[in-house]
Every structure is written in structure tokens, then in C-alpha cells.
PDB file of C-alpha atoms in Angstrom:
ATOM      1  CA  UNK A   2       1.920  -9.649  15.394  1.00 49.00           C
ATOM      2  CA  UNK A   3       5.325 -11.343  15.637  1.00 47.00           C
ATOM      3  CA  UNK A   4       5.873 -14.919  14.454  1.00 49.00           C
ATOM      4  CA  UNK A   5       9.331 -16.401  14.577  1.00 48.00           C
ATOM      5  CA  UNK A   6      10.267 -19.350  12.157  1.00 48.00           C
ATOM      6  CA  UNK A   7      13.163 -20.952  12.214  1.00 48.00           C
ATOM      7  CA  UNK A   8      13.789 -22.189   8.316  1.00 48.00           C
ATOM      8  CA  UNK A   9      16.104 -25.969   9.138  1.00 50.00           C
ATOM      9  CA  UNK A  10      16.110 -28.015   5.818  1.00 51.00           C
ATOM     10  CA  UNK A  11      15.593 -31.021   7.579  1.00 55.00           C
ATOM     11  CA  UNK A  12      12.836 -29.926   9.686  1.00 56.00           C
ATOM     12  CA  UNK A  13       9.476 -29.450   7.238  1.00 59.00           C
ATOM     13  CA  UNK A  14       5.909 -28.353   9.269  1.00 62.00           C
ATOM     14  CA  UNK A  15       3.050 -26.940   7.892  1.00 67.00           C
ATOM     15  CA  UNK A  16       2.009 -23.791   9.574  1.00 72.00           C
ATOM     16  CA  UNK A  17      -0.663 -21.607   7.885  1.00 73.00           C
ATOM     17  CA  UNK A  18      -1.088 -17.978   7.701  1.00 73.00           C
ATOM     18  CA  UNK A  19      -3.039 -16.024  10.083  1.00 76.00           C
ATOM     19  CA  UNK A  20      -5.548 -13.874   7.524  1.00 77.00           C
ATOM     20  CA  UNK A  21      -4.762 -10.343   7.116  1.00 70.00           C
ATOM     21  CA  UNK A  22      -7.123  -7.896   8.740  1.00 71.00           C
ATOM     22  CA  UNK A  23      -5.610  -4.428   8.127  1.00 67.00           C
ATOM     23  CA  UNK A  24      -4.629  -3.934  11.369  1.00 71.00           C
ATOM     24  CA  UNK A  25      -1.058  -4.659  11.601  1.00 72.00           C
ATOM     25  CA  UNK A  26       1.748  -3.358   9.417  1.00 71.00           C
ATOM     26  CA  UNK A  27       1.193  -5.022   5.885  1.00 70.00           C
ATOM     27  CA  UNK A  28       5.326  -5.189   5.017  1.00 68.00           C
ATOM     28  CA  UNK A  29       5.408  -7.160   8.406  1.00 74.00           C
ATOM     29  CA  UNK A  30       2.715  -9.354   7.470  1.00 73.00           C
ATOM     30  CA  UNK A  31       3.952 -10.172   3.878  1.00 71.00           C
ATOM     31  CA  UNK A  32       7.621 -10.674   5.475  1.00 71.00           C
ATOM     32  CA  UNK A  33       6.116 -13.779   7.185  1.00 75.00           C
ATOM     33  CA  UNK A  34       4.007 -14.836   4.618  1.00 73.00           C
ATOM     34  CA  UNK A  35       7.111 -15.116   2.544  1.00 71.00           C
ATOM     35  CA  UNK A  36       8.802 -17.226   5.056  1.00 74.00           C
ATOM     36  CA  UNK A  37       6.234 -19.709   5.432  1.00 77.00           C
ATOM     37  CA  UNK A  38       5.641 -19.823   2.038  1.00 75.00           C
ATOM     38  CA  UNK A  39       9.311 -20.965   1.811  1.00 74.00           C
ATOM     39  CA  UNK A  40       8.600 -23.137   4.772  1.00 77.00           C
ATOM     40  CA  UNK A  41       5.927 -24.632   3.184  1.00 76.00           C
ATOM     41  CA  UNK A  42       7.202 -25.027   0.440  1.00 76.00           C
ATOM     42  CA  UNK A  43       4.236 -23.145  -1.492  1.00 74.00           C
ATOM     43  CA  UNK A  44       4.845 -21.383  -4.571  1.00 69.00           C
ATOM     44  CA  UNK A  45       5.754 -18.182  -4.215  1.00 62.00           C
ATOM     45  CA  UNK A  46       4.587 -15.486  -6.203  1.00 68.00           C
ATOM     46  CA  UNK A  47       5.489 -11.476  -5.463  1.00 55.00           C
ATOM     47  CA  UNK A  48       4.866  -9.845  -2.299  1.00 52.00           C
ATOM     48  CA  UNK A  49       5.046  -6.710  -1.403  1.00 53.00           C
ATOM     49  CA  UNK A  50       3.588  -2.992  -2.215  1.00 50.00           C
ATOM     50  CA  UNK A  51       5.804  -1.973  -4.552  1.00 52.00           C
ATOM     51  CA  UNK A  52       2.940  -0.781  -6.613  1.00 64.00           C
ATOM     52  CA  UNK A  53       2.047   1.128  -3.724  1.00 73.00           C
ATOM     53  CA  UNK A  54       5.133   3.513  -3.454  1.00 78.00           C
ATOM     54  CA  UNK A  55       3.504   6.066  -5.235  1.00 79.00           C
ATOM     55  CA  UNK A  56       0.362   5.793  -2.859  1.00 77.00           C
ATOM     56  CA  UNK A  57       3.115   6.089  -0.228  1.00 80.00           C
ATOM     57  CA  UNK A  58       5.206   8.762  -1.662  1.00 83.00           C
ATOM     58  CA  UNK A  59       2.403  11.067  -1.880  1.00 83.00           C
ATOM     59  CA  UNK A  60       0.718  10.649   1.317  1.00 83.00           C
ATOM     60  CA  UNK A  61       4.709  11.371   2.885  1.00 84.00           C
ATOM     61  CA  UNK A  62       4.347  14.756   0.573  1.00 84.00           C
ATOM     62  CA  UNK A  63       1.441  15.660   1.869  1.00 83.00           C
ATOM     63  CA  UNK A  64       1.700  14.909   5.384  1.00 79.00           C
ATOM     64  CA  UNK A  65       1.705  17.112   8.080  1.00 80.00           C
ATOM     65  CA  UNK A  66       1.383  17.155  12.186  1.00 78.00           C
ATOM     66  CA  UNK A  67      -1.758  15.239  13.332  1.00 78.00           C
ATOM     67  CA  UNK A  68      -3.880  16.887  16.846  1.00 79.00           C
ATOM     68  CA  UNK A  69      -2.273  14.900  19.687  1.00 81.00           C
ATOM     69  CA  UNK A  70       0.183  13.477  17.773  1.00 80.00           C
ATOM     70  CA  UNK A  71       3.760  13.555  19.897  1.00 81.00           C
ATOM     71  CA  UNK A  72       6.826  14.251  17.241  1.00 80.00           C
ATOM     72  CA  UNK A  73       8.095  10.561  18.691  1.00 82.00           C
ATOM     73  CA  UNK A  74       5.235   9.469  17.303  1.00 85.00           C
ATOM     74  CA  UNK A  75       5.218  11.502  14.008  1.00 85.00           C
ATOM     75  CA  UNK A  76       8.966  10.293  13.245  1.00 85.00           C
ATOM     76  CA  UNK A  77       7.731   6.776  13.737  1.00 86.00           C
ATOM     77  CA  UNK A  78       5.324   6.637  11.162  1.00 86.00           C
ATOM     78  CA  UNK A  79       7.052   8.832   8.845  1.00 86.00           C
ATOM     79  CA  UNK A  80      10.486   6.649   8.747  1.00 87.00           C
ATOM     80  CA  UNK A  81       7.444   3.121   8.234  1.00 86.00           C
ATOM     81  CA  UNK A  82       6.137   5.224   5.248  1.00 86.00           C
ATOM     82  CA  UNK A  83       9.182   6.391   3.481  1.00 89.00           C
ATOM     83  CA  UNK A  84      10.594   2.549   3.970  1.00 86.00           C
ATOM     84  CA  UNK A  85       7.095   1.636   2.484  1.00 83.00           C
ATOM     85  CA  UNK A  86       7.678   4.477  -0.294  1.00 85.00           C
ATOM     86  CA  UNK A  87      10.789   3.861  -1.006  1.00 87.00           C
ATOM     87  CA  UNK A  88      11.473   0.284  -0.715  1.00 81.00           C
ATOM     88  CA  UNK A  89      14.175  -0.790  -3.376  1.00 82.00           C
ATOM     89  CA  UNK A  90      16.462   2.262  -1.396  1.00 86.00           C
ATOM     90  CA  UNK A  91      19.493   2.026   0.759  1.00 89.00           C
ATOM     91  CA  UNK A  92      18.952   2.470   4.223  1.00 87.00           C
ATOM     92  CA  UNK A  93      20.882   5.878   4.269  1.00 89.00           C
ATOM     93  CA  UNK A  94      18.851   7.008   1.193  1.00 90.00           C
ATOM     94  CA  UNK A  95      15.803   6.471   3.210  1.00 88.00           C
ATOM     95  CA  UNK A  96      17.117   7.874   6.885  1.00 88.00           C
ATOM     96  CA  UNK A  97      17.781  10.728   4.691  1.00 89.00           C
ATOM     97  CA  UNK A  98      14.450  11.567   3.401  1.00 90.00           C
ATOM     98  CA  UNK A  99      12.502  10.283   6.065  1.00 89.00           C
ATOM     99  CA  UNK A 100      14.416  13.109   7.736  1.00 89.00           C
ATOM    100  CA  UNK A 101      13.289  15.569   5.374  1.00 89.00           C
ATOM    101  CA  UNK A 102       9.705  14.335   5.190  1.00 90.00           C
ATOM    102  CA  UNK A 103       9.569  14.979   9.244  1.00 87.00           C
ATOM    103  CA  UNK A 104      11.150  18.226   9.041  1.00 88.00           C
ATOM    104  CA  UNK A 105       8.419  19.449   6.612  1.00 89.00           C
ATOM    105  CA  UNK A 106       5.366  17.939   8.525  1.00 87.00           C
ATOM    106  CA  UNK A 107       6.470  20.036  11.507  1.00 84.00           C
ATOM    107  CA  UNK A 108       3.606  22.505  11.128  1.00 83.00           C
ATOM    108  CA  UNK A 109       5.115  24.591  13.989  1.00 83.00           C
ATOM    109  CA  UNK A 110       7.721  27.406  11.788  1.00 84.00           C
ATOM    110  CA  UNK A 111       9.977  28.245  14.515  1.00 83.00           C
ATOM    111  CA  UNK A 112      10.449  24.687  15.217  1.00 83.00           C
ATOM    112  CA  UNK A 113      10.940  23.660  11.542  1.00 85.00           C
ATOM    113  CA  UNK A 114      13.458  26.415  10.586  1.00 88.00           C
ATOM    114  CA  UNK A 115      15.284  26.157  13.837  1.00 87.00           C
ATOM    115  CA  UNK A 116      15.907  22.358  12.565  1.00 86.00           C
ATOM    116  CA  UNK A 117      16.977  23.181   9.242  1.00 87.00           C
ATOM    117  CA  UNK A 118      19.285  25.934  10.894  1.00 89.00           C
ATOM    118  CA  UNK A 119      20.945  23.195  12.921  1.00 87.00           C
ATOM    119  CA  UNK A 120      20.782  20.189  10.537  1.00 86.00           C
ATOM    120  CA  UNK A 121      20.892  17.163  12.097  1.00 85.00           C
ATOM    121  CA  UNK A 122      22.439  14.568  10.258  1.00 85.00           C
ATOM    122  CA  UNK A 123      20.353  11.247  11.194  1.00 83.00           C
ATOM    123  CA  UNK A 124      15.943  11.103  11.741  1.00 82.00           C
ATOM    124  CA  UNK A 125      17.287  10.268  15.286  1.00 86.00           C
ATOM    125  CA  UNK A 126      19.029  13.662  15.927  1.00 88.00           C
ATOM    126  CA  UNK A 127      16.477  15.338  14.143  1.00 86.00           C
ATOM    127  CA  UNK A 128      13.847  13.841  16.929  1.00 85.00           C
ATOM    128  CA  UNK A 129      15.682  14.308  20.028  1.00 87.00           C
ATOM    129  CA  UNK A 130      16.164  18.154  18.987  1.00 87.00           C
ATOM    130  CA  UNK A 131      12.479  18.698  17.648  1.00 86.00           C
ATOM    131  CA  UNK A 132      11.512  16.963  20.608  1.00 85.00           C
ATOM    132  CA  UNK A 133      13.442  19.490  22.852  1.00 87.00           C
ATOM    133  CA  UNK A 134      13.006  22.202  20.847  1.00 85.00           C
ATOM    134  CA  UNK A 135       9.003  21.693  21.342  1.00 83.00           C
ATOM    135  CA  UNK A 136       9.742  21.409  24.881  1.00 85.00           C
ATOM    136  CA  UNK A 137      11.625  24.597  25.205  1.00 85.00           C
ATOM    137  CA  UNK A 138       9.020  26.289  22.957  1.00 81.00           C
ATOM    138  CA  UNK A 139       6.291  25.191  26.370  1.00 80.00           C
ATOM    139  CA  UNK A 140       8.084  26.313  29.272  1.00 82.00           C
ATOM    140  CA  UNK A 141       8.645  29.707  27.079  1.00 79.00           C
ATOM    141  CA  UNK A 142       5.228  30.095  26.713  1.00 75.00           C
ATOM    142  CA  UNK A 143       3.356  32.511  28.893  1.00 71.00           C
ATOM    143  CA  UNK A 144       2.317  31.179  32.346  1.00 68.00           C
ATOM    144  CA  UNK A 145      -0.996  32.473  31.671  1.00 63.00           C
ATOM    145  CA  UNK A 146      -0.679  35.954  34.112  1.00 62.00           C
ATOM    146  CA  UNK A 147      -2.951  38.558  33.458  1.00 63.00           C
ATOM    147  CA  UNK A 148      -2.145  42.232  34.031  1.00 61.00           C
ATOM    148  CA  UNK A 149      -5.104  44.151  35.273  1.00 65.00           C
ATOM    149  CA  UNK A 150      -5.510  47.754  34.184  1.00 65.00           C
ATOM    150  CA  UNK A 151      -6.809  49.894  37.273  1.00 61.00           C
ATOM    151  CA  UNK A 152      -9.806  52.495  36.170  1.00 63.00           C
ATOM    152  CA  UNK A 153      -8.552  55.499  35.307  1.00 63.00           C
ATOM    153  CA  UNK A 154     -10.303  58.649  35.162  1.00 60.00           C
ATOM    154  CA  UNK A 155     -10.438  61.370  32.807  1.00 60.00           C
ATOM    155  CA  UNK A 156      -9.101  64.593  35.407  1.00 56.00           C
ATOM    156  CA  UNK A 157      -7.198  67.414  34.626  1.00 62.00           C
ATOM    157  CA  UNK A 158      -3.585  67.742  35.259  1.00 71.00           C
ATOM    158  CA  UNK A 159      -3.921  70.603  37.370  1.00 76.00           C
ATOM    159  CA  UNK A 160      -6.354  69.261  39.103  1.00 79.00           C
ATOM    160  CA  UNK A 161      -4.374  65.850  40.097  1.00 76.00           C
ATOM    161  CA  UNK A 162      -1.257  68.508  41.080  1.00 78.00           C
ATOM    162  CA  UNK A 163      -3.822  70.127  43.653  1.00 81.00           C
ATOM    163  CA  UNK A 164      -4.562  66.699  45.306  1.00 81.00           C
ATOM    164  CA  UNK A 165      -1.483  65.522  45.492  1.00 82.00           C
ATOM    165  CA  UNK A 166      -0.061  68.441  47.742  1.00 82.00           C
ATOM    166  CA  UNK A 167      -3.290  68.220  49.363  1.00 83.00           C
ATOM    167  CA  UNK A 168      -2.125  64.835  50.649  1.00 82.00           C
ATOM    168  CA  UNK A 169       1.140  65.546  51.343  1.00 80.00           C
ATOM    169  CA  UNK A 170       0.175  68.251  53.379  1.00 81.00           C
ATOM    170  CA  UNK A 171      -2.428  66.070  55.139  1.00 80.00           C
ATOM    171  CA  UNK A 172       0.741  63.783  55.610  1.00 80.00           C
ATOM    172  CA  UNK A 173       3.120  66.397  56.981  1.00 77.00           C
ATOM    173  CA  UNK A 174       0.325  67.549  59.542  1.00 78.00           C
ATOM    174  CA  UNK A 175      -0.497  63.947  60.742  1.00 74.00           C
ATOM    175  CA  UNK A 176       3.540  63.348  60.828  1.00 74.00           C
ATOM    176  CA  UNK A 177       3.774  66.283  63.034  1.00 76.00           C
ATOM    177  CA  UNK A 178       1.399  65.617  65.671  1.00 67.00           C
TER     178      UNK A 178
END
């Protein structure tokens, strides 16, 4: 959903809200409801989910790689939820856990050590080298080639010397003929 207002003082319309169904991101929503509250000159009482960091916090705490989920993805909703968690931070406070926050939900160890090993600096870094790192970690992976074992049998030394010079012999007589 994406509603642009521009706020003139001389221009005053009434727009109304579209109703919330859950389905878009609710800081996004409440950003716009603010402005045309201010548009509209409505009162305004407080927005937001700061009540909700907690919720927020916790889920980030406990979260961890979803099936099918890409890392892209993964750092995308972990950097909404720690702004969401987190909201009276600075931006760099936030980069800075969000960072963490992905590096833990990484359920893959080599992956998540390698990262702390390197330490990226920024959520960005840390995506582009989880993202390669995951990549590497594919191509490394076994291209799925069986070895097959050929039947042995249970002889006796001796008796696989014998058979052997049997057939070299054989060989030596065709060789010669």
C-alpha cells in the first residue's frame, strides 16, 4: 500500500483512511494514518506499537530459518522486526542488532560461525556473504555419484595366486602364437 500526501497549509482535502486488514505492514499503515490525520486535521492520539516491542523483541530471539525461506528474504524481515522492536533506537543501534538477530537465525553452523569469524560490519555485508557463503556451501556439496562395490568373494589367497599365473600363462601362450 503506498499513499503519497503532500501536507501544503493552504491546500485542506479530506481523504479518509483505507481500513486496516492485517495484510500490509502495520508501521506503514499508522505512518499514513498519522499524516492524514494531520491533513485532516483530526485529533491525533498515539500511534504506533510501542507496546508491542516486547512482542517483537521476543519473536527476533526466538527466530530462526523458515523451509524455503532465501537468507535475502530472512534479512528482510528480520531488519522490519528489530525496527518494529526497537523503535525509539538509532538507526546504527538497530543495523547492529538486526545483524546479530540474522546471524543467530542462520540454523546452518558452518555458515553462522564462518560469519562471526569474518564479521561483517553492516546487515548488508552480512547478507551478501551469508548469501555466498550458502552458495559455496551447494556447489561443495556432493554431485550425488555413487560408488558401486563389485561382489567379492570369499577365496583363498593361494588360491587367487594360482589363477592369476594361470592367466598370465594363458596370455603368454596366446601372445606367442
Amino acid at each position: 500500500m503506498t499513499l503519497i500526501i503532500a501536507i501544503s497549509p493552504d491546500i485542506k482535502c479530506k481523504i479518509k483512511p483505507q481500513l486496516y486488514d492485517g495484510s500490509d505492514d502495520l508501521e506503514e499503515y499508522l505512518t499514513q494514518l498519522y499524516l492524514l490525520a494531520k491533513l485532516n486535521d483530526w485529533e491525533i492520539s498515539r500511534f504506533g506499537s510501542i507496546n508491542w516491542s516486547e512482542v517483537f523483541r521476543a519473536e527476533l530471539q526466538t527466530r530462526v530459518s523458515l523451509r524455503n525461506e532465501s537468507l535475502s528474504e530472512q534479512a528482510q524481515t528480520l531488519k522490519k522486526r528489530t525496527r518494529r522492536a526497537y523503535p525509539g533506537t538509532t538507526p546504527i543501534v538497530r543495523d547492529t542488532l538486526a545483524l546479530d538477530y540474522f546471524i543467530d537465525a542462520i540454523t546452518k553452523t558452518d555458515i553462522r560461525l564462518r560469519l562471526r569469524e569474518v564479521g561483517p560490519k553492516t546487515i548488508y555485508e552480512n547478507e551478501h556473504i551469508a548469501v555466498r557463503l550458502e552458495a559455496l556451501r551447494l556447489a561443495d556439496r556432493p554431485k550425488g555419484r555413487s560408488v558401486r562395490i563389485a561382489n567379492t568373494c570369499d577365496t583363498d589367497d593361494s588360491e587367487m595366486v594360482s589363477e592369476i599365473k594361470e592367466i598370465k600363462l594363458g596370455i603368454k601362450i596366446y601372445k606367442m602364437k
